mmCIF file of C-alpha atoms and ligand atoms in Angstrom:
data_model
loop_
_atom_site.group_PDB
_atom_site.id
_atom_site.type_symbol
_atom_site.label_atom_id
_atom_site.label_comp_id
_atom_site.label_asym_id
_atom_site.label_seq_id
_atom_site.Cartn_x
_atom_site.Cartn_y
_atom_site.Cartn_z
ATOM 1 C CA MET A 144 -36.451 299.869 -33.369
ATOM 2 C CA TYR A 145 -38.037 300.198 -36.624
ATOM 3 C CA VAL A 146 -39.874 297.255 -38.018
ATOM 4 C CA VAL A 147 -39.531 296.871 -41.948
ATOM 5 C CA GLU A 148 -40.748 293.407 -42.860
ATOM 6 C CA LEU A 149 -42.870 290.517 -40.740
ATOM 7 C CA ASP A 150 -42.609 287.016 -41.337
ATOM 8 C CA ARG A 151 -46.240 287.082 -43.151
ATOM 9 C CA PRO A 152 -47.611 289.427 -45.664
ATOM 10 C CA TRP A 153 -48.640 292.689 -44.045
ATOM 11 C CA ILE A 154 -52.181 292.530 -45.421
ATOM 12 C CA ASP A 155 -52.669 289.643 -43.015
ATOM 13 C CA SER A 156 -51.742 291.307 -40.171
ATOM 14 C CA PRO A 157 -53.265 293.766 -38.384
ATOM 15 C CA PHE A 158 -50.601 296.627 -39.275
ATOM 16 C CA LEU A 159 -52.103 298.634 -41.858
ATOM 17 C CA PHE A 160 -48.873 300.398 -43.121
ATOM 18 C CA GLN A 161 -45.527 298.463 -44.379
ATOM 19 C CA GLY A 162 -43.067 299.708 -41.865
ATOM 20 C CA PHE A 163 -43.635 301.396 -38.339
ATOM 21 C CA LEU A 164 -41.731 302.118 -34.982
ATOM 22 C CA LEU A 165 -41.935 299.741 -31.676
ATOM 23 C CA GLU A 166 -41.731 302.687 -29.218
ATOM 24 C CA ASN A 167 -42.589 300.611 -26.018
ATOM 25 C CA ALA A 168 -43.103 297.156 -24.543
ATOM 26 C CA ASP A 169 -46.800 297.376 -25.525
ATOM 27 C CA ASP A 170 -45.805 297.625 -29.014
ATOM 28 C CA ILE A 171 -43.558 294.570 -28.976
ATOM 29 C CA ILE A 172 -46.383 292.364 -27.379
ATOM 30 C CA ALA A 173 -48.696 293.398 -29.897
ATOM 31 C CA VAL A 174 -46.332 292.438 -32.634
ATOM 32 C CA GLN A 175 -45.409 289.239 -30.887
ATOM 33 C CA ASP A 176 -48.993 288.275 -30.997
ATOM 34 C CA ILE A 177 -48.667 287.981 -34.690
ATOM 35 C CA CYS A 178 -45.304 287.166 -35.813
ATOM 36 C CA LYS A 179 -42.441 285.066 -34.610
ATOM 37 C CA TRP A 180 -39.558 287.424 -36.435
ATOM 38 C CA VAL A 181 -39.563 290.721 -38.111
ATOM 39 C CA TYR A 182 -36.756 292.226 -39.914
ATOM 40 C CA VAL A 183 -36.046 295.540 -37.938
ATOM 41 C CA ASP A 184 -34.138 299.065 -38.487
ATOM 42 C CA VAL A 185 -32.763 299.361 -41.938
ATOM 43 C CA VAL A 186 -32.607 302.160 -44.418
ATOM 44 C CA GLU A 187 -31.598 300.361 -47.659
ATOM 45 C CA GLU A 188 -29.148 302.121 -50.035
ATOM 46 C CA GLU A 189 -28.321 299.671 -52.915
ATOM 47 C CA TRP A 190 -24.932 299.480 -54.538
ATOM 48 C CA VAL A 191 -23.384 297.254 -57.049
ATOM 49 C CA GLU A 192 -19.786 295.716 -56.441
ATOM 50 C CA ALA A 193 -17.745 296.238 -59.156
ATOM 51 C CA ASP A 194 -16.417 292.699 -60.084
ATOM 52 C CA VAL A 195 -14.407 292.264 -63.105
ATOM 53 C CA ASN A 196 -14.804 288.567 -62.900
ATOM 54 C CA LYS A 197 -18.479 288.408 -62.697
ATOM 55 C CA PRO A 198 -20.529 289.994 -65.776
ATOM 56 C CA THR A 199 -23.226 292.011 -63.820
ATOM 57 C CA GLY A 200 -21.422 292.543 -60.667
ATOM 58 C CA VAL A 201 -22.826 291.599 -57.303
ATOM 59 C CA ARG A 202 -25.621 293.538 -55.643
ATOM 60 C CA HIS A 203 -25.358 294.914 -52.319
ATOM 61 C CA THR A 204 -27.297 296.534 -49.841
ATOM 62 C CA GLN A 205 -25.374 298.910 -47.382
ATOM 63 C CA LYS A 206 -27.396 299.423 -44.321
ATOM 64 C CA ARG A 207 -27.629 302.810 -42.553
ATOM 65 C CA TYR A 208 -29.702 303.524 -39.017
ATOM 66 C CA VAL A 209 -32.994 305.625 -39.401
ATOM 67 C CA ASP A 210 -33.161 308.317 -37.135
ATOM 68 C CA LYS A 211 -35.040 306.836 -34.237
ATOM 69 C CA ASN A 212 -35.430 309.713 -32.432
ATOM 70 C CA GLN A 213 -37.388 311.439 -34.968
ATOM 71 C CA MET A 214 -39.582 308.269 -35.641
ATOM 72 C CA ALA A 215 -40.031 307.953 -32.105
ATOM 73 C CA THR A 216 -41.062 311.653 -31.552
ATOM 74 C CA GLN A 217 -43.339 311.220 -34.497
ATOM 75 C CA LEU A 218 -45.298 308.200 -33.612
ATOM 76 C CA THR A 219 -45.623 309.886 -30.120
ATOM 77 C CA ALA A 220 -46.988 312.842 -31.483
ATOM 78 C CA ALA A 221 -49.204 310.986 -33.488
ATOM 79 C CA ASN A 222 -50.873 308.934 -30.776
ATOM 80 C CA ARG A 223 -51.440 312.112 -28.906
ATOM 81 C CA THR A 224 -53.296 313.617 -31.953
ATOM 82 C CA TYR A 225 -55.557 310.305 -32.286
ATOM 83 C CA GLN A 226 -56.324 310.202 -28.683
ATOM 84 C CA SER A 227 -57.150 313.983 -28.584
ATOM 85 C CA THR A 228 -59.138 313.573 -31.682
ATOM 86 C CA LYS A 229 -60.960 310.825 -30.384
ATOM 87 C CA LYS A 230 -61.760 312.833 -26.939
ATOM 88 C CA GLN A 231 -63.119 315.566 -29.149
ATOM 89 C CA VAL A 232 -65.452 313.195 -31.308
ATOM 90 C CA LYS A 233 -66.528 311.880 -28.166
ATOM 91 C CA HIS A 234 -67.880 314.903 -26.901
ATOM 92 C CA LEU A 235 -69.686 315.642 -30.293
ATOM 93 C CA LEU A 236 -71.031 312.021 -30.114
ATOM 94 C CA ALA A 237 -72.378 312.694 -26.827
ATOM 95 C CA SER A 238 -73.581 316.275 -27.601
ATOM 96 C CA ALA A 239 -75.682 314.723 -30.546
ATOM 97 C CA GLN A 240 -77.212 312.242 -28.377
ATOM 98 C CA LEU A 241 -78.320 314.476 -25.463
ATOM 99 C CA GLY A 242 -79.346 317.245 -28.400
ATOM 100 C CA GLN A 243 -77.106 320.002 -27.041
ATOM 101 C CA ALA A 244 -75.466 322.220 -28.999
ATOM 102 C CA LEU A 245 -72.013 320.881 -31.446
ATOM 103 C CA ASN A 246 -68.980 322.575 -30.267
ATOM 104 C CA MET A 247 -67.050 322.213 -33.358
ATOM 105 C CA ALA A 248 -63.948 324.663 -32.404
ATOM 106 C CA ASP A 249 -61.932 322.143 -30.678
ATOM 107 C CA ALA A 250 -62.424 319.217 -33.176
ATOM 108 C CA LYS A 251 -61.522 321.627 -36.212
ATOM 109 C CA VAL A 252 -58.413 322.103 -34.260
ATOM 110 C CA ALA A 253 -57.940 318.204 -34.055
ATOM 111 C CA VAL A 254 -58.510 317.399 -37.575
ATOM 112 C CA LYS A 255 -56.137 320.323 -38.242
ATOM 113 C CA ASP A 256 -53.755 318.272 -36.226
ATOM 114 C CA CYS A 257 -54.673 315.109 -37.844
ATOM 115 C CA VAL A 258 -53.722 316.572 -41.301
ATOM 116 C CA ASP A 259 -50.370 317.818 -39.956
ATOM 117 C CA ARG A 260 -49.836 314.123 -38.920
ATOM 118 C CA VAL A 261 -50.757 312.640 -41.690
ATOM 119 C CA VAL A 262 -48.629 314.655 -43.730
ATOM 120 C CA ALA A 263 -45.700 314.692 -41.575
ATOM 121 C CA ASN A 264 -45.697 310.598 -41.383
ATOM 122 C CA PRO A 265 -48.910 308.836 -42.725
ATOM 123 C CA ASN A 266 -47.544 305.131 -41.641
ATOM 124 C CA ALA A 267 -47.173 306.200 -37.895
ATOM 125 C CA ILE A 268 -50.869 307.827 -37.460
ATOM 126 C CA LEU A 269 -52.395 305.308 -39.755
ATOM 127 C CA TRP A 270 -51.043 302.679 -37.806
ATOM 128 C CA LEU A 271 -52.701 303.718 -35.074
ATOM 129 C CA THR A 272 -55.897 303.420 -36.978
ATOM 130 C CA ARG A 273 -55.548 299.565 -36.797
ATOM 131 C CA LEU A 274 -55.801 299.727 -32.527
ATOM 132 C CA LYS A 275 -59.111 299.222 -32.261
ATOM 133 C CA HIS A 276 -61.200 298.691 -28.879
ATOM 134 C CA GLN A 277 -64.618 297.168 -29.474
ATOM 135 C CA ASP A 278 -66.419 299.066 -27.172
ATOM 136 C CA GLU A 279 -65.119 302.332 -28.546
ATOM 137 C CA TYR A 280 -66.101 301.650 -31.692
ATOM 138 C CA THR A 281 -68.303 304.693 -32.935
ATOM 139 C CA ALA A 282 -65.607 306.957 -31.540
ATOM 140 C CA GLU A 283 -62.820 305.158 -32.946
ATOM 141 C CA HIS A 284 -64.217 304.443 -36.303
ATOM 142 C CA SER A 285 -64.985 308.213 -36.867
ATOM 143 C CA VAL A 286 -61.338 308.882 -35.952
ATOM 144 C CA ASN A 287 -60.160 305.993 -38.145
ATOM 145 C CA VAL A 288 -62.565 307.529 -41.533
ATOM 146 C CA CYS A 289 -61.166 310.848 -40.791
ATOM 147 C CA LEU A 290 -57.414 309.900 -40.920
ATOM 148 C CA LEU A 291 -57.883 307.166 -43.577
ATOM 149 C CA SER A 292 -59.818 309.955 -45.843
ATOM 150 C CA ILE A 293 -56.843 312.630 -45.217
ATOM 151 C CA ALA A 294 -54.338 310.174 -46.039
ATOM 152 C CA LEU A 295 -56.337 309.474 -49.060
ATOM 153 C CA GLY A 296 -57.025 312.733 -50.181
ATOM 154 C CA GLN A 297 -52.852 313.570 -49.944
ATOM 155 C CA ARG A 298 -52.432 310.498 -51.920
ATOM 156 C CA MET A 299 -54.609 312.184 -54.575
ATOM 157 C CA GLY A 300 -53.195 315.522 -54.225
ATOM 158 C CA LEU A 301 -55.813 317.465 -52.487
ATOM 159 C CA ALA A 302 -54.489 320.636 -50.923
ATOM 160 C CA ALA A 303 -54.004 321.273 -46.891
ATOM 161 C CA TYR A 304 -57.387 322.932 -46.680
ATOM 162 C CA GLU A 305 -58.980 320.543 -48.593
ATOM 163 C CA LEU A 306 -57.608 317.790 -46.315
ATOM 164 C CA GLU A 307 -58.821 319.638 -43.378
ATOM 165 C CA ASN A 308 -62.731 319.702 -45.045
ATOM 166 C CA ILE A 309 -62.073 316.172 -45.664
ATOM 167 C CA GLY A 310 -60.825 315.359 -42.109
ATOM 168 C CA ILE A 311 -64.182 316.884 -40.899
ATOM 169 C CA SER A 312 -66.198 315.221 -43.376
ATOM 170 C CA GLY A 313 -64.923 311.888 -42.209
ATOM 171 C CA LEU A 314 -64.910 312.838 -38.471
ATOM 172 C CA MET A 315 -68.837 313.857 -38.888
ATOM 173 C CA HIS A 316 -69.877 311.088 -41.224
ATOM 174 C CA ASP A 317 -71.678 309.314 -38.602
ATOM 175 C CA ILE A 318 -72.718 311.435 -36.018
ATOM 176 C CA GLY A 319 -76.379 310.821 -37.325
ATOM 177 C CA LYS A 320 -75.940 307.417 -35.502
ATOM 178 C CA MET A 321 -76.286 309.000 -32.254
ATOM 179 C CA LYS A 322 -80.035 309.862 -32.769
ATOM 180 C CA VAL A 323 -81.000 306.193 -33.697
ATOM 181 C CA PRO A 324 -81.989 304.272 -30.793
ATOM 182 C CA PRO A 325 -79.615 302.543 -28.759
ATOM 183 C CA GLU A 326 -81.093 299.157 -28.714
ATOM 184 C CA ILE A 327 -80.911 299.259 -32.703
ATOM 185 C CA LEU A 328 -77.704 301.021 -32.946
ATOM 186 C CA ASN A 329 -76.333 298.024 -30.663
ATOM 187 C CA LYS A 330 -78.555 295.460 -31.427
ATOM 188 C CA PRO A 331 -76.067 292.160 -31.864
ATOM 189 C CA ASP A 332 -78.487 290.060 -34.264
ATOM 190 C CA ARG A 333 -79.345 291.132 -37.813
ATOM 191 C CA LEU A 334 -81.781 293.995 -38.131
ATOM 192 C CA ASP A 335 -85.172 293.549 -39.455
ATOM 193 C CA PRO A 336 -86.373 295.291 -42.157
ATOM 194 C CA GLU A 337 -88.028 298.340 -40.043
ATOM 195 C CA GLU A 338 -85.144 298.363 -37.887
ATOM 196 C CA PHE A 339 -82.735 298.490 -40.929
ATOM 197 C CA ALA A 340 -85.097 301.428 -42.168
ATOM 198 C CA GLU A 341 -84.300 303.389 -38.763
ATOM 199 C CA MET A 342 -80.716 302.684 -39.118
ATOM 200 C CA ALA A 343 -80.562 303.929 -42.623
ATOM 201 C CA ARG A 344 -82.118 307.170 -41.429
ATOM 202 C CA HIS A 345 -78.748 308.320 -39.473
ATOM 203 C CA THR A 346 -77.871 309.826 -42.712
ATOM 204 C CA VAL A 347 -81.008 311.808 -42.597
ATOM 205 C CA TYR A 348 -80.052 312.813 -39.014
ATOM 206 C CA ALA A 349 -76.875 313.721 -39.747
ATOM 207 C CA LYS A 350 -78.222 316.178 -42.260
ATOM 208 C CA GLN A 351 -80.633 317.726 -39.579
ATOM 209 C CA LEU A 352 -77.903 317.767 -36.971
ATOM 210 C CA LEU A 353 -75.254 319.656 -39.102
ATOM 211 C CA MET A 354 -76.961 321.615 -41.897
ATOM 212 C CA GLY A 355 -77.251 325.602 -41.666
ATOM 213 C CA ARG A 356 -74.212 325.680 -39.434
ATOM 214 C CA SER A 357 -71.904 328.408 -40.383
ATOM 215 C CA ASP A 358 -69.238 326.656 -38.224
ATOM 216 C CA ILE A 359 -68.664 323.604 -40.180
ATOM 217 C CA TYR A 360 -67.484 322.800 -43.744
ATOM 218 C CA PRO A 361 -70.822 322.595 -46.187
ATOM 219 C CA GLY A 362 -69.592 319.643 -47.913
ATOM 220 C CA ALA A 363 -69.530 317.828 -44.465
ATOM 221 C CA VAL A 364 -73.235 317.645 -44.360
ATOM 222 C CA ASP A 365 -73.440 316.181 -48.354
ATOM 223 C CA VAL A 366 -70.684 313.571 -47.307
ATOM 224 C CA ALA A 367 -72.768 312.551 -43.584
ATOM 225 C CA TYR A 368 -76.118 312.520 -45.861
ATOM 226 C CA SER A 369 -74.644 310.555 -48.640
ATOM 227 C CA HIS A 370 -71.785 308.071 -47.660
ATOM 228 C CA HIS A 371 -74.035 305.274 -48.148
ATOM 229 C CA GLU A 372 -75.179 306.128 -51.505
ATOM 230 C CA ARG A 373 -73.925 304.064 -54.390
ATOM 231 C CA LEU A 374 -72.554 304.713 -57.970
ATOM 232 C CA ASP A 375 -75.359 302.581 -59.701
ATOM 233 C CA GLY A 376 -78.282 304.530 -57.889
ATOM 234 C CA LYS A 377 -78.892 301.672 -55.313
ATOM 235 C CA GLY A 378 -77.703 303.100 -52.208
ATOM 236 C CA TYR A 379 -79.503 305.279 -49.583
ATOM 237 C CA PRO A 380 -81.286 307.345 -48.021
ATOM 238 C CA ARG A 381 -82.162 308.915 -51.637
ATOM 239 C CA GLY A 382 -80.641 306.399 -54.253
ATOM 240 C CA ILE A 383 -78.883 309.261 -56.324
ATOM 241 C CA ASP A 384 -76.577 308.342 -58.888
ATOM 242 C CA SER A 385 -72.933 309.196 -59.693
ATOM 243 C CA SER A 386 -73.478 312.182 -61.414
ATOM 244 C CA LYS A 387 -74.666 313.324 -57.973
ATOM 245 C CA ILE A 388 -72.038 311.867 -55.550
ATOM 246 C CA SER A 389 -69.112 314.440 -54.921
ATOM 247 C CA LEU A 390 -65.400 313.133 -54.818
ATOM 248 C CA PHE A 391 -65.277 313.736 -51.009
ATOM 249 C CA THR A 392 -68.504 311.613 -50.447
ATOM 250 C CA ARG A 393 -66.635 308.736 -52.467
ATOM 251 C CA ILE A 394 -63.503 309.000 -50.490
ATOM 252 C CA VAL A 395 -65.366 308.949 -47.149
ATOM 253 C CA THR A 396 -67.423 306.174 -48.220
ATOM 254 C CA ILE A 397 -64.397 303.686 -49.383
ATOM 255 C CA ALA A 398 -62.405 304.951 -45.755
ATOM 256 C CA ASP A 399 -65.663 304.148 -44.187
ATOM 257 C CA ALA A 400 -66.491 300.695 -45.597
ATOM 258 C CA TYR A 401 -62.716 299.713 -45.051
ATOM 259 C CA ASP A 402 -62.616 300.360 -41.681
ATOM 260 C CA ALA A 403 -65.929 298.777 -40.949
ATOM 261 C CA MET A 404 -65.400 295.610 -42.552
ATOM 262 C CA THR A 405 -61.840 295.071 -40.901
ATOM 263 C CA SER A 406 -63.256 296.063 -37.386
ATOM 264 C CA ASP A 407 -64.432 293.391 -34.723
ATOM 265 C CA ARG A 408 -67.712 293.921 -33.667
ATOM 266 C CA CYS A 409 -70.058 292.239 -31.049
ATOM 267 C CA TYR A 410 -71.689 290.472 -33.666
ATOM 268 C CA LYS A 411 -68.708 289.711 -36.125
ATOM 269 C CA VAL A 412 -64.917 289.015 -36.241
ATOM 270 C CA GLY A 413 -63.271 291.630 -38.609
ATOM 271 C CA MET A 414 -62.355 290.516 -41.834
ATOM 272 C CA SER A 415 -58.618 290.831 -43.154
ATOM 273 C CA SER A 416 -57.198 293.819 -44.615
ATOM 274 C CA MET A 417 -56.831 291.658 -48.061
ATOM 275 C CA GLU A 418 -60.461 290.409 -47.804
ATOM 276 C CA ALA A 419 -61.706 294.000 -47.334
ATOM 277 C CA LEU A 420 -59.576 295.260 -50.003
ATOM 278 C CA GLN A 421 -60.983 292.340 -52.516
ATOM 279 C CA ILE A 422 -64.591 293.585 -51.639
ATOM 280 C CA ILE A 423 -64.004 296.991 -52.442
ATOM 281 C CA ASN A 424 -61.993 296.042 -55.703
ATOM 282 C CA ARG A 425 -65.108 293.433 -56.714
ATOM 283 C CA ASN A 426 -67.630 296.409 -56.071
ATOM 284 C CA ILE A 427 -65.500 299.084 -58.611
ATOM 285 C CA GLY A 428 -67.838 300.773 -60.493
ATOM 286 C CA THR A 429 -71.416 299.988 -58.652
ATOM 287 C CA GLN A 430 -70.653 301.099 -55.474
ATOM 288 C CA PHE A 431 -67.296 302.537 -55.075
ATOM 289 C CA ASP A 432 -65.378 305.206 -57.675
ATOM 290 C CA LYS A 433 -62.464 303.462 -59.625
ATOM 291 C CA GLU A 434 -60.028 305.787 -59.236
ATOM 292 C CA VAL A 435 -60.287 306.487 -55.606
ATOM 293 C CA ALA A 436 -60.682 302.603 -54.805
ATOM 294 C CA ARG A 437 -57.393 301.949 -56.769
ATOM 295 C CA GLN A 438 -55.481 304.789 -55.017
ATOM 296 C CA PHE A 439 -57.132 303.523 -51.504
ATOM 297 C CA ILE A 440 -55.847 299.826 -52.587
ATOM 298 C CA GLY A 441 -52.684 300.865 -53.693
ATOM 299 C CA MET A 442 -52.238 302.926 -50.325
ATOM 300 C CA ILE A 443 -53.086 299.961 -48.243
ATOM 301 C CA GLY A 444 -51.101 297.354 -50.604
ATOM 302 C CA MET A 445 -52.843 294.427 -51.790
ATOM 303 C CA TYR A 446 -49.889 292.558 -53.952
ATOM 304 C CA PRO A 447 -46.520 293.113 -51.668
ATOM 305 C CA PRO A 448 -43.427 292.490 -53.657
ATOM 306 C CA GLY A 449 -41.897 289.170 -52.058
ATOM 307 C CA TYR A 450 -45.140 287.323 -51.447
ATOM 308 C CA LEU A 451 -46.722 284.545 -53.552
ATOM 309 C CA LEU A 452 -49.764 284.675 -55.973
ATOM 310 C CA GLU A 453 -51.672 282.337 -56.914
ATOM 311 C CA MET A 454 -53.447 282.615 -60.310
ATOM 312 C CA SER A 455 -57.183 281.268 -60.258
ATOM 313 C CA ASN A 456 -56.088 278.570 -63.040
ATOM 314 C CA GLY A 457 -53.643 277.096 -59.943
ATOM 315 C CA GLU A 458 -50.551 278.562 -61.177
ATOM 316 C CA VAL A 459 -48.253 280.314 -58.751
ATOM 317 C CA GLY A 460 -45.709 283.265 -59.059
ATOM 318 C CA ILE A 461 -43.318 285.592 -56.919
ATOM 319 C CA ILE A 462 -44.571 289.022 -56.875
ATOM 320 C CA LEU A 463 -41.766 291.040 -57.784
ATOM 321 C CA SER A 464 -43.196 294.791 -58.276
ATOM 322 C CA ALA A 465 -45.920 297.194 -59.201
ATOM 323 C CA ASP A 466 -45.456 300.128 -61.626
ATOM 324 C CA LYS A 467 -46.911 303.089 -60.495
ATOM 325 C CA GLY A 468 -50.631 303.504 -61.147
ATOM 326 C CA TYR A 469 -50.824 299.715 -61.772
ATOM 327 C CA GLN A 470 -50.563 298.628 -58.051
ATOM 328 C CA LEU A 471 -53.502 295.999 -59.160
ATOM 329 C CA LYS A 472 -51.482 294.641 -62.026
ATOM 330 C CA PRO A 473 -48.195 293.408 -60.554
ATOM 331 C CA ARG A 474 -45.051 291.951 -62.360
ATOM 332 C CA VAL A 475 -44.748 288.224 -61.185
ATOM 333 C CA MET A 476 -42.274 285.501 -62.067
ATOM 334 C CA MET A 477 -44.430 282.287 -62.485
ATOM 335 C CA VAL A 478 -42.584 279.733 -60.694
ATOM 336 C CA LEU A 479 -45.232 276.762 -60.433
ATOM 337 C CA ASP A 480 -47.549 275.005 -63.191
ATOM 338 C CA ARG A 481 -51.507 274.716 -62.455
ATOM 339 C CA ASP A 482 -50.739 271.256 -60.621
ATOM 340 C CA LYS A 483 -48.093 273.206 -58.101
ATOM 341 C CA ASN A 484 -45.320 271.524 -60.207
ATOM 342 C CA PRO A 485 -41.837 273.860 -60.886
ATOM 343 C CA GLN A 486 -42.381 275.226 -64.247
ATOM 344 C CA PRO A 487 -39.870 277.107 -66.184
ATOM 345 C CA GLU A 488 -39.690 280.509 -64.891
ATOM 346 C CA ALA A 489 -40.978 283.010 -66.710
ATOM 347 C CA ILE A 490 -41.789 286.309 -65.542
ATOM 348 C CA ILE A 491 -45.364 288.188 -66.860
ATOM 349 C CA ASN A 492 -46.620 291.773 -66.282
ATOM 350 C CA LEU A 493 -50.346 291.700 -65.141
ATOM 351 C CA ALA A 494 -50.290 295.330 -66.585
ATOM 352 C CA MET A 495 -49.944 293.600 -70.157
ATOM 353 C CA ASN A 496 -53.042 291.585 -69.561
ATOM 354 C CA PRO A 497 -50.953 288.144 -70.429
ATOM 355 C CA THR A 498 -52.713 285.011 -71.193
ATOM 356 C CA ASP A 499 -51.872 281.339 -70.015
ATOM 357 C CA GLY A 500 -51.012 278.287 -71.741
ATOM 358 C CA ALA A 501 -54.705 277.794 -72.492
ATOM 359 C CA GLY A 502 -55.072 281.366 -73.955
ATOM 360 C CA GLN A 503 -56.745 282.435 -70.675
ATOM 361 C CA PRO A 504 -56.541 285.584 -69.219
ATOM 362 C CA TYR A 505 -54.442 285.278 -65.911
ATOM 363 C CA LYS A 506 -56.810 286.414 -62.952
ATOM 364 C CA THR A 507 -55.261 286.510 -59.080
ATOM 365 C CA LYS A 508 -56.703 284.247 -56.548
ATOM 366 C CA GLY A 509 -54.804 284.770 -53.461
ATOM 367 C CA VAL A 510 -51.554 286.004 -51.579
ATOM 368 C CA TYR A 511 -49.752 283.829 -49.830
ATOM 369 C CA ARG A 512 -46.255 284.221 -47.642
ATOM 370 C CA SER A 513 -43.073 282.437 -48.597
ATOM 371 C CA GLY A 514 -42.779 278.893 -48.103
ATOM 372 C CA HIS A 515 -46.320 278.474 -48.867
ATOM 373 C CA PHE A 516 -46.695 275.928 -51.868
ATOM 374 C CA GLY A 517 -43.085 274.939 -50.873
ATOM 375 C CA VAL A 518 -41.790 277.938 -52.731
ATOM 376 C CA ASP A 519 -39.211 279.789 -50.609
ATOM 377 C CA VAL A 520 -38.792 283.376 -52.283
ATOM 378 C CA GLY A 521 -35.373 283.230 -50.186
ATOM 379 C CA GLU A 522 -34.106 280.704 -52.515
ATOM 380 C CA TYR A 523 -34.777 282.899 -55.588
ATOM 381 C CA THR A 524 -33.198 286.131 -54.180
ATOM 382 C CA LYS A 525 -30.369 284.132 -53.414
ATOM 383 C CA LYS A 526 -29.789 283.203 -56.971
ATOM 384 C CA GLY A 527 -30.181 286.823 -57.765
ATOM 385 C CA LEU A 528 -33.689 287.374 -58.190
ATOM 386 C CA ARG A 529 -34.610 291.208 -57.737
ATOM 387 C CA ILE A 530 -37.784 292.313 -55.941
ATOM 388 C CA GLN A 531 -38.800 295.430 -55.509
ATOM 389 C CA GLY A 532 -38.016 297.036 -52.068
ATOM 390 C CA PHE A 533 -36.405 293.843 -51.254
ATOM 391 C CA ASP A 534 -32.536 293.250 -49.278
ATOM 392 C CA GLU A 535 -30.837 290.405 -50.646
ATOM 393 C CA MET A 536 -31.400 287.391 -48.320
ATOM 394 C CA GLU A 537 -28.220 286.235 -47.341
HETATM 395 FE FE1 FE2 B 267 -72.981 305.331 -41.966
#
């Protein structure tokens, strides 16, 4: 079955993308861990019933089944690609650790396959990036950064050959960690300054491992060397500023930060997708590139329509939609005042920088599922509220 909606915000679930296929019993168990119920299996086609007795007609949604075989094939193929890429990166990491020659040929084939899969169905393959195993962190992190970078690159309009280059760059970005002593790399506690300096050197080790090789995209060396640099010049190892940080490095840096923040490690529980996106958003301009971050947040989804948005002044509204290019500034129907009492419903468009009753600009505070604050979004849709991408709730 194809899952189209959870009983909670997607961003509070471990499922990266909005919509995915349940293929086997394990998938169902994974969903059962998180949700009591889900909506499945519809492709929506809206039509309006001509009803002369009603001024605007009644909107209905016609349901049509998706081609399950095609979806199933795509997820199986995506999983095969994920596993074979993981196998290749494990070989490469082991070779780097042992000081053996890196065999890039098979990794390149795997990355080409990743590009094909992301282009065919980004949801299917990116969903796999959420199924993490703590004990395989470095290998899975490398594959995840590869896939997230390809998906983001595709969203930003990069050509196919560029997607392969950014995929290799993502896959190899942390290879230098294999030269960091394991007792530092796997230390469960906070690193002391000396240990941190050694850990930071993984960028330099990566450059040494990859530089001068004719069989690897030269930009990958720059990405591995520079992916901990910051636009404000406060990164490492060189402290270069934005003028010297390439687009590929900016893309891989965000994919790397997001996957690291949302991963469980032996020393910390991974944060939620929304928290990670908020941190990325807060560090736009200093650490992260504005356009790349906005595209990334838009890809993952920060303000899903149909959920409740609490503003910093305490008012609450229902997220209706976000215009293209304004994923961080959705349209919201305000329903509760600052004391959480019902207020006359009014639609505001955060892209227009509206102000509240006190003349202060609205700022967002948190996203909640329907039912929170006593607001049932279904009640509003029953009354005719249209929410982007939503079925009419009968
Ligand atoms: Fe790194």
